[in-house]
mmCIF file of C-alpha atoms and ligand atoms in Angstrom:
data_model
loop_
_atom_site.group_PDB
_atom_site.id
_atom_site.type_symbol
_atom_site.label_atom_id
_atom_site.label_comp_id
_atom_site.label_asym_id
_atom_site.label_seq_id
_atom_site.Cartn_x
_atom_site.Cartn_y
_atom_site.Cartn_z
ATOM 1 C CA UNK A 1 0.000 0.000 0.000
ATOM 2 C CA UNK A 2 1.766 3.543 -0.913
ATOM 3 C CA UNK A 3 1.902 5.806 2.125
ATOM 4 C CA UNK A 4 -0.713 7.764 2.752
ATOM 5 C CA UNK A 5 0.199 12.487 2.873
ATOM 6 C CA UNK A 6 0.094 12.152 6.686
ATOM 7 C CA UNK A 7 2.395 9.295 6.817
ATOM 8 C CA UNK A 8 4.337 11.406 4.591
ATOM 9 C CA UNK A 9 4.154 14.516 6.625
ATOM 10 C CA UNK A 10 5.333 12.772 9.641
ATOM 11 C CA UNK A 11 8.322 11.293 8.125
ATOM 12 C CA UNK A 12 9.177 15.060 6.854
ATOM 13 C CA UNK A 13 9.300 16.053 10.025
ATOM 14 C CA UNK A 14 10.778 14.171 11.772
ATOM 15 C CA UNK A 15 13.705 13.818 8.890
ATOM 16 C CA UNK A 16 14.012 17.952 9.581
ATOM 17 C CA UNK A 17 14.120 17.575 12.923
ATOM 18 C CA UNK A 18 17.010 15.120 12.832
ATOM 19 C CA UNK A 19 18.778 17.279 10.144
ATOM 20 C CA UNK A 20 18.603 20.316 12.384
ATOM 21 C CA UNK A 21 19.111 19.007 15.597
ATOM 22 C CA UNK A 22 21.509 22.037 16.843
ATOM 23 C CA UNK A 23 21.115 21.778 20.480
ATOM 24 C CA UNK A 24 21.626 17.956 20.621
ATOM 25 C CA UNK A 25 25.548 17.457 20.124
ATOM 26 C CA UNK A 26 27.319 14.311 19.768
ATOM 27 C CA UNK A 27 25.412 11.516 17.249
ATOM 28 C CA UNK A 28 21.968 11.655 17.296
ATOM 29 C CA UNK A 29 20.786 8.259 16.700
ATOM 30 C CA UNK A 30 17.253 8.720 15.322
ATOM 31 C CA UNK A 31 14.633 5.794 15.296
ATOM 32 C CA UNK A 32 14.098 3.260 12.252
ATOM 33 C CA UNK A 33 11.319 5.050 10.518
ATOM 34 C CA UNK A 34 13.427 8.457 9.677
ATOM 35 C CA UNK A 35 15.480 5.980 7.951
ATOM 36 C CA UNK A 36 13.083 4.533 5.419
ATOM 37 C CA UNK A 37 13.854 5.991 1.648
ATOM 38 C CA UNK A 38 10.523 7.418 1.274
ATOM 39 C CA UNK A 39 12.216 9.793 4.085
ATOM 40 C CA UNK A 40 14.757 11.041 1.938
ATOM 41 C CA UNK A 41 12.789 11.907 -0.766
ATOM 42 C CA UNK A 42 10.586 13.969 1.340
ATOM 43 C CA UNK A 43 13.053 15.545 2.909
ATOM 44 C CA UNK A 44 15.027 16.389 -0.599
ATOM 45 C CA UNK A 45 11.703 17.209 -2.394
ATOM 46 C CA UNK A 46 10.460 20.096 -0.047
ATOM 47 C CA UNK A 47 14.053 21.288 1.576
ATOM 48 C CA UNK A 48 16.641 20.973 -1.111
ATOM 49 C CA UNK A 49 16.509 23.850 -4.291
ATOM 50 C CA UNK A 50 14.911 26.036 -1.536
ATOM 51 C CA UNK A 51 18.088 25.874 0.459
ATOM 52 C CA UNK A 52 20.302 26.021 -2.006
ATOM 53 C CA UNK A 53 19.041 30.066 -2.957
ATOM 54 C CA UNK A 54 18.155 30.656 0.666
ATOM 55 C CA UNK A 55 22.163 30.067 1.542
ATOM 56 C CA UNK A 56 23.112 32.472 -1.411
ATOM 57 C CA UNK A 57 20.641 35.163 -0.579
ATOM 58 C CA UNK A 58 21.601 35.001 2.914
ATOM 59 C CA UNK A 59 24.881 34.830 3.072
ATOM 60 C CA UNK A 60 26.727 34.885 -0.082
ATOM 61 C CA UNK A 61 29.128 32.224 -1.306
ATOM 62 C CA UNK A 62 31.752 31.897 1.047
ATOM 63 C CA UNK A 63 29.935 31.612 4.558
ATOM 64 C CA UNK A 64 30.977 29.300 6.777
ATOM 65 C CA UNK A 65 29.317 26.194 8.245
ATOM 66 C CA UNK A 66 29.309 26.488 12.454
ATOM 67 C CA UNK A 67 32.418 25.063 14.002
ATOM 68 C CA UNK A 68 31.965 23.308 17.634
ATOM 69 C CA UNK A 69 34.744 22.842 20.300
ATOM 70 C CA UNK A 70 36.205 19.939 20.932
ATOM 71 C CA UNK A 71 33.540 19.297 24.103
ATOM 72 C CA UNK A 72 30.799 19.053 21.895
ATOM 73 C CA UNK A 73 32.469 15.679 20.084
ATOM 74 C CA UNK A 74 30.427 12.562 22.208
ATOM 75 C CA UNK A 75 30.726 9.619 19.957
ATOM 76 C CA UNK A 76 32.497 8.752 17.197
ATOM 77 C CA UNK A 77 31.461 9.517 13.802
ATOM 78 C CA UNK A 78 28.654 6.659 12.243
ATOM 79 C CA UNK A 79 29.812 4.847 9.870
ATOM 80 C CA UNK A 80 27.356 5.385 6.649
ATOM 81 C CA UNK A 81 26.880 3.945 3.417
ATOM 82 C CA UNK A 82 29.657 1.397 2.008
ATOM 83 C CA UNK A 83 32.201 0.851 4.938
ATOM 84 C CA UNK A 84 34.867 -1.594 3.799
ATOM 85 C CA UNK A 85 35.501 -0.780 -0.115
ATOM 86 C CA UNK A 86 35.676 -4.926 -1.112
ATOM 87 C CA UNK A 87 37.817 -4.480 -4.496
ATOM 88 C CA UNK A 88 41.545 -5.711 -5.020
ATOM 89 C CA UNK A 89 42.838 -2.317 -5.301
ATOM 90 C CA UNK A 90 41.944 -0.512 -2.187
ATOM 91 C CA UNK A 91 42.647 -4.052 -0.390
ATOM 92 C CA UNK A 92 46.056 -4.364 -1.318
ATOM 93 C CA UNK A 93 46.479 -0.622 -0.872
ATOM 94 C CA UNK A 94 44.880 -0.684 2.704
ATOM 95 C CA UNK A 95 47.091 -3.734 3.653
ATOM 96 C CA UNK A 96 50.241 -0.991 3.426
ATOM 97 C CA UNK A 97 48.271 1.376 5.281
ATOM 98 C CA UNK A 98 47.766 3.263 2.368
ATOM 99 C CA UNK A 99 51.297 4.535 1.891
ATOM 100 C CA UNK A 100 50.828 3.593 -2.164
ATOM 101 C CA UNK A 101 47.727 5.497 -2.052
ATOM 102 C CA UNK A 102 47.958 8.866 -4.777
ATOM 103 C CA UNK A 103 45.260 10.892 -5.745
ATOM 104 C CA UNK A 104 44.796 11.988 -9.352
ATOM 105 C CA UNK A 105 43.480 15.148 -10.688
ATOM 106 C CA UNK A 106 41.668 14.986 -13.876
ATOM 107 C CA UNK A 107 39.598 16.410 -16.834
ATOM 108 C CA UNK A 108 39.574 20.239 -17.118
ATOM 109 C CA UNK A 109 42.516 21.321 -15.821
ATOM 110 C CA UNK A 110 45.548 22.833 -17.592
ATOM 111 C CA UNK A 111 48.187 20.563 -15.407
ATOM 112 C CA UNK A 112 46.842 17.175 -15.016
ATOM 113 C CA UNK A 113 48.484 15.596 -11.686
ATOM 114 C CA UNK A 114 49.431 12.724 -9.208
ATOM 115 C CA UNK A 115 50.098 13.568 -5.539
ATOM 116 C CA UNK A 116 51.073 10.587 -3.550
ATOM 117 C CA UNK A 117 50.009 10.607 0.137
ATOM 118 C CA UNK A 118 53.234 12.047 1.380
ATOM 119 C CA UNK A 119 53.025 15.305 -1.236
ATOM 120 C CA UNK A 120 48.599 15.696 0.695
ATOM 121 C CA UNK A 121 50.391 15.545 3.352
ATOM 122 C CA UNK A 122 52.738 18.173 3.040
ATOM 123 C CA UNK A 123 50.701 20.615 1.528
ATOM 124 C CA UNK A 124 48.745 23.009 4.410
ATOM 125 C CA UNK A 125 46.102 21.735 6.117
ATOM 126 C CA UNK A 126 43.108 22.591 7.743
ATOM 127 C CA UNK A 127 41.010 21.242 11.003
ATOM 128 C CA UNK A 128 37.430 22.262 11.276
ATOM 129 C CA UNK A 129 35.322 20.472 14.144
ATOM 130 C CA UNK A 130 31.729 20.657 12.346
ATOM 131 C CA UNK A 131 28.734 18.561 12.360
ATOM 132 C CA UNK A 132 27.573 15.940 9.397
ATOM 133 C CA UNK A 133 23.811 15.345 8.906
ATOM 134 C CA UNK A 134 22.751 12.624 7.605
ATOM 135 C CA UNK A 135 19.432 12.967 5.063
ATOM 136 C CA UNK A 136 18.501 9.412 7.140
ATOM 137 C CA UNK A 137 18.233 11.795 10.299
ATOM 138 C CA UNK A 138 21.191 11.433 12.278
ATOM 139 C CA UNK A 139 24.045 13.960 12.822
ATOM 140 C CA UNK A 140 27.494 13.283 14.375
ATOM 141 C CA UNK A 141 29.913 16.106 15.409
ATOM 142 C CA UNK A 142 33.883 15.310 14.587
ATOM 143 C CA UNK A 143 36.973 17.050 14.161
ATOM 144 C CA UNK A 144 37.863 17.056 10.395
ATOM 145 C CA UNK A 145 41.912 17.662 9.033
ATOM 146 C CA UNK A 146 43.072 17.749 5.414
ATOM 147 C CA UNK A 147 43.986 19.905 2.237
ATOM 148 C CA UNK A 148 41.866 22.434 1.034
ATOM 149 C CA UNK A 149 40.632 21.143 -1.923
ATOM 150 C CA UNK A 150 41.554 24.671 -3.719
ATOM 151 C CA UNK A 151 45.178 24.171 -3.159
ATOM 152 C CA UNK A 152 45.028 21.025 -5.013
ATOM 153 C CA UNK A 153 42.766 22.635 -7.628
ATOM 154 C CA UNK A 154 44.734 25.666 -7.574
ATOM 155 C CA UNK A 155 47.880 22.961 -8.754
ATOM 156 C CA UNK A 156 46.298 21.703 -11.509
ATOM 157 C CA UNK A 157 45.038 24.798 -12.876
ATOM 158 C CA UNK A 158 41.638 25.108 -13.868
ATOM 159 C CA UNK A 159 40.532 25.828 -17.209
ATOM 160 C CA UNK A 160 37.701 28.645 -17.591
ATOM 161 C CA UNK A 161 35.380 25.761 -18.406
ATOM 162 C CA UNK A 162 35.420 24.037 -15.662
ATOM 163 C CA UNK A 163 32.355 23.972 -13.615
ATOM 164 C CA UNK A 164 32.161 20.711 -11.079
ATOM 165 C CA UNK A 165 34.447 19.189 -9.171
ATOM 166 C CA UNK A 166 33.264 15.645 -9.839
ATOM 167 C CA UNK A 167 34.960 12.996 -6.641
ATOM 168 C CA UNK A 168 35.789 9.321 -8.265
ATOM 169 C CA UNK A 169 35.132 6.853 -5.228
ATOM 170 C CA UNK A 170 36.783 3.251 -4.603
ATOM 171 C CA UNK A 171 33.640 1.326 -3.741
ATOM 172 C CA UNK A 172 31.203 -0.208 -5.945
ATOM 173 C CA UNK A 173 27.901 0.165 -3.979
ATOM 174 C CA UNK A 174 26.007 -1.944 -6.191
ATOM 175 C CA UNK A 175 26.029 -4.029 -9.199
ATOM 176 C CA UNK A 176 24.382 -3.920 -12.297
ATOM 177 C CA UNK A 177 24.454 -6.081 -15.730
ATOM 178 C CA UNK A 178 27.574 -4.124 -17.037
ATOM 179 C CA UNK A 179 29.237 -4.453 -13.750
ATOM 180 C CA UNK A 180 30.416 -2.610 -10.501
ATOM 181 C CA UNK A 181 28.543 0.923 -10.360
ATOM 182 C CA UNK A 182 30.830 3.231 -8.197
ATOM 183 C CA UNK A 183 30.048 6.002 -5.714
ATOM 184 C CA UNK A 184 30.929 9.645 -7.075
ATOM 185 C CA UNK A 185 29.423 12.526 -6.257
ATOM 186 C CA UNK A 186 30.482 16.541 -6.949
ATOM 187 C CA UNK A 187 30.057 20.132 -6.444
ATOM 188 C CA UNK A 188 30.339 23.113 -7.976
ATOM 189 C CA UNK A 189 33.536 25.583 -7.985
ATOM 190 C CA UNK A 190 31.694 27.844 -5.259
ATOM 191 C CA UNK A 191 31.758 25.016 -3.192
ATOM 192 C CA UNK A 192 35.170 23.681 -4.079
ATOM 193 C CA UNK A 193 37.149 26.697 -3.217
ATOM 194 C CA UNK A 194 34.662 26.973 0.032
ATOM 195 C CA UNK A 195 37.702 27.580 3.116
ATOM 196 C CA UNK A 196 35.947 24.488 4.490
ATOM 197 C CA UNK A 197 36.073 21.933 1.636
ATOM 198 C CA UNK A 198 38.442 19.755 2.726
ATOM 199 C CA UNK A 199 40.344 16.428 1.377
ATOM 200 C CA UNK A 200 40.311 14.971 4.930
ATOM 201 C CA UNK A 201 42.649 12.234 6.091
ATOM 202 C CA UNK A 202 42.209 12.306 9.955
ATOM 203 C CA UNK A 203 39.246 12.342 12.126
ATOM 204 C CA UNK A 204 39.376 13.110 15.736
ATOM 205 C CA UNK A 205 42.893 13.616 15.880
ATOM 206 C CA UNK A 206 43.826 10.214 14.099
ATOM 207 C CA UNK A 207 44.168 9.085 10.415
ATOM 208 C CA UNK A 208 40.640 8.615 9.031
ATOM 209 C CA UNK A 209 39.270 5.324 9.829
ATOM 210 C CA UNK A 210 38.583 2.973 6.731
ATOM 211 C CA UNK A 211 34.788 2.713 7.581
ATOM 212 C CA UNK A 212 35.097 6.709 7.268
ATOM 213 C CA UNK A 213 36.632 6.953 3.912
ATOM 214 C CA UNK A 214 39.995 6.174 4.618
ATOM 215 C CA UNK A 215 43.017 7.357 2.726
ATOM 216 C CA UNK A 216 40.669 10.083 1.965
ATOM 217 C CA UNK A 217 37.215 11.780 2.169
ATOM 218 C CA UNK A 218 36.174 15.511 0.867
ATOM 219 C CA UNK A 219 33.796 17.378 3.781
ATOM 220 C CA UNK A 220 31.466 19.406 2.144
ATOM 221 C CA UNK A 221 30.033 21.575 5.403
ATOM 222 C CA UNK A 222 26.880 23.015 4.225
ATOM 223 C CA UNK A 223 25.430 20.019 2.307
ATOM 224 C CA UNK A 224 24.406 17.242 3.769
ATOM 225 C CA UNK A 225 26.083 13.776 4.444
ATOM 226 C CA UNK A 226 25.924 11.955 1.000
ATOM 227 C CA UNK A 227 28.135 14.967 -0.776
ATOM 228 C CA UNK A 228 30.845 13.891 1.392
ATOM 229 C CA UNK A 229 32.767 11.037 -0.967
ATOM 230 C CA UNK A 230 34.592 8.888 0.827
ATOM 231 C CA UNK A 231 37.115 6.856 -0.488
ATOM 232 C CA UNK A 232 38.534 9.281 -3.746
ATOM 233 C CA UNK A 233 41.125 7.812 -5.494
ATOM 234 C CA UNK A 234 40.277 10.780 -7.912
ATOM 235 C CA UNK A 235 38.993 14.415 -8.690
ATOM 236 C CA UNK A 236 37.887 15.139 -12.406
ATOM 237 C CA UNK A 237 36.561 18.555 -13.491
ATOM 238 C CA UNK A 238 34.064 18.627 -15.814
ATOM 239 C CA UNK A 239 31.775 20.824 -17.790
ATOM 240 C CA UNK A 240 29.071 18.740 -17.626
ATOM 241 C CA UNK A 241 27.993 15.268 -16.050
ATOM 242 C CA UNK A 242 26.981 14.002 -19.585
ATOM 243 C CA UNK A 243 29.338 11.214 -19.871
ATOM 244 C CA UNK A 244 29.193 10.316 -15.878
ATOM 245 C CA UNK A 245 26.580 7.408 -14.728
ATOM 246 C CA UNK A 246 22.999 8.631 -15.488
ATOM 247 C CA UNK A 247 24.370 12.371 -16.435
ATOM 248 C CA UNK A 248 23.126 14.094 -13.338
ATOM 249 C CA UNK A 249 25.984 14.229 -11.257
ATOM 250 C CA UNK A 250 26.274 11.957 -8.402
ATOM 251 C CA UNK A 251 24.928 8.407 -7.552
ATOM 252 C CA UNK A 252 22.449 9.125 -5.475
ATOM 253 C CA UNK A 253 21.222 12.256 -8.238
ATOM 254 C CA UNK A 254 20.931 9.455 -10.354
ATOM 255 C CA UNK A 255 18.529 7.659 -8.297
ATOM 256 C CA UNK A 256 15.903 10.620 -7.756
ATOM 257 C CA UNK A 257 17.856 12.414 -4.891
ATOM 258 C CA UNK A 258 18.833 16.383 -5.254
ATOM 259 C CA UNK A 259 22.132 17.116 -6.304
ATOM 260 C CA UNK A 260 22.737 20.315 -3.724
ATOM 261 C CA UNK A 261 21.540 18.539 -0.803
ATOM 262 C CA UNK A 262 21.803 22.520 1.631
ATOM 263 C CA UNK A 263 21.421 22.168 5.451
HETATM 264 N N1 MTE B 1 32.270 6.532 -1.357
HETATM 265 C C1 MTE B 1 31.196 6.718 -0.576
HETATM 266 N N2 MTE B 1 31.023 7.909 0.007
HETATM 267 C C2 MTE B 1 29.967 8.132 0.812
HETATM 268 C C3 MTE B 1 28.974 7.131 1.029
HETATM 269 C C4 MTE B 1 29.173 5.880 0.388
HETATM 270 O O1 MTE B 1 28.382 4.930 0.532
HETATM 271 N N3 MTE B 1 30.300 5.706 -0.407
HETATM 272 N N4 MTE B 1 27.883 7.400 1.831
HETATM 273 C C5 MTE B 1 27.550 8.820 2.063
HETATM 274 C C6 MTE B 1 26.606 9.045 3.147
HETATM 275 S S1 MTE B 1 24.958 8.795 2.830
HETATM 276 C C7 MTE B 1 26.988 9.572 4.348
HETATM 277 S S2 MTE B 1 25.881 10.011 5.561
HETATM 278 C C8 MTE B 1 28.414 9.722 4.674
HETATM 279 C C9 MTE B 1 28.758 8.875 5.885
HETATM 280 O O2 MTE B 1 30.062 9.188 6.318
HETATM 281 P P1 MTE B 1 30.605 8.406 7.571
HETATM 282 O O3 MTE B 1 30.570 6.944 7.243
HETATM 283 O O4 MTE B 1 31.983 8.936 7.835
HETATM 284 O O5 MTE B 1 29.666 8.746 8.702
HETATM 285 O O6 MTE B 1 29.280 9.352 3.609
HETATM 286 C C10 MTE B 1 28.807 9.640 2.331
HETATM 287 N N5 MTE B 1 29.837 9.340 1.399
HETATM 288 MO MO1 MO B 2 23.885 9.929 4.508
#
């Protein structure tokens, strides 16, 4: 039987309230029902395009998501989505504790580059203790470090054309006739060059945990959980999603979610 509008209204609000659970701190662990997909859609339907002009009219491009103190971190960050990327590759690389791993830089860019983990490592780095909501209805504050992602864009030189920063993701998070489909996901330049757009490799002080996105992760701050790629192996500018999975820009855009997912 399809849900009836007041089942429907329910779920919306309690997904909101788990998306904007400010006072709460820590993880908020919300019950089974907020998890359900028709959830998500709800939630995306009614919140997302109106977010996404509400955060430019309000505060321009470059505002900054709220940063908490260290206090405010209670339990570790939930492990979401795929947690233990299953193919050869990442296996063997994880084995060495990723010192193999590099990230590549791709597409639309006038210097097309490599930068194994010891040159991410070297470059500056910022740590941001900010809080990831989940569209399922959970939020988790943690203490994020890595690389601005525009001082590795800033390497490879953008050309004019380039528009998204699309994130190319170890794990296969399902299967389909012509094989492994792969997480990726991606956001605009505003967002790319945001001061909080990281390429994290640490959380909480230690290097990133593999059911976090271990080598490495981007944290988007004011979108919600399902931007943040974890496990990039490698960043492609584009133009256009066209020639990427269903051509709107992420997995989960592909499957009927939005593709600026504002909190
Ligand atoms: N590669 C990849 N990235 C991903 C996912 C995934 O399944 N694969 N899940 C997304 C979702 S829905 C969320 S909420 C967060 C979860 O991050 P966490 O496991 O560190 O809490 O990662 C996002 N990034
Ligand atoms: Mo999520």
């Amino acid at each position: 039987m399809s849900r009836t509008p007041i089942d429907r209204r329910t779920f919306l609000r309690r997904g909101l309230v788990g998306a904007s659970s400010l006072a709460l701190g820590g993880c908020q662990i919300l019950d089974s029902a907020t998890r359900q997909e028709s959830t998500l859609r709800n939630v995306f339907e009614s919140a997302s395009g109106l977010t996404h002009r509400a955060q430019r009219a309000l505060g321009g491009d470059q505002t900054l998501a709220r940063e908490y103190s260290r206090a405010d971190i209670r339990q570790s960050q939930h492990p979401n989505g795929s947690v233990w990327p299953t193919g050869e590759d990442y296996r063997e690389m994880a084995q060495d504790g990723f010192a193999d791993f590099a990230l590549s830089v791709t597409g639309q860019v006038e210097t097309p580059l490599t930068l194994s983990r010891d040159a991410l490592l070297a470059m500056p780095a910022r740590t941001q203790i900010t809080r990831h909501d989940c569209v399922e209805g959970w939020s988790c504050i943690a203490e994020w470090t890595g690389v601005p992602l525009g001082h590795v864009l800033d390497r490879a030189r953008p050309r004019p054309n380039a528009r998204y920063a699309v994130f190319h993701c170890f794990d296969a998070i399902e299967r389909s006739l012509s094989g492994p489909v792969y997480y990726y996901e991606s956001i605009g330049m505003v967002d790319a060059y945001h001061p909080q757009t990281i390429l994290a490799y640490a959380m909480n002080g230690a290097p990133l945990p593999i059911p976090n996105g271990a080598p490495l992760r981007v944290r988007v701050e004011r979108q919600l959980g399902y931007k943040m790629a974890k496990y990039i192996h490698s960043i492609e500018l584009v133009e256009s999603f066209a020639h990427l999975g269903h051509g709107r820009g992420s997995y989960w855009a592909d499957r009927g979610y939005e593709w600026y997912a504002g909190i």
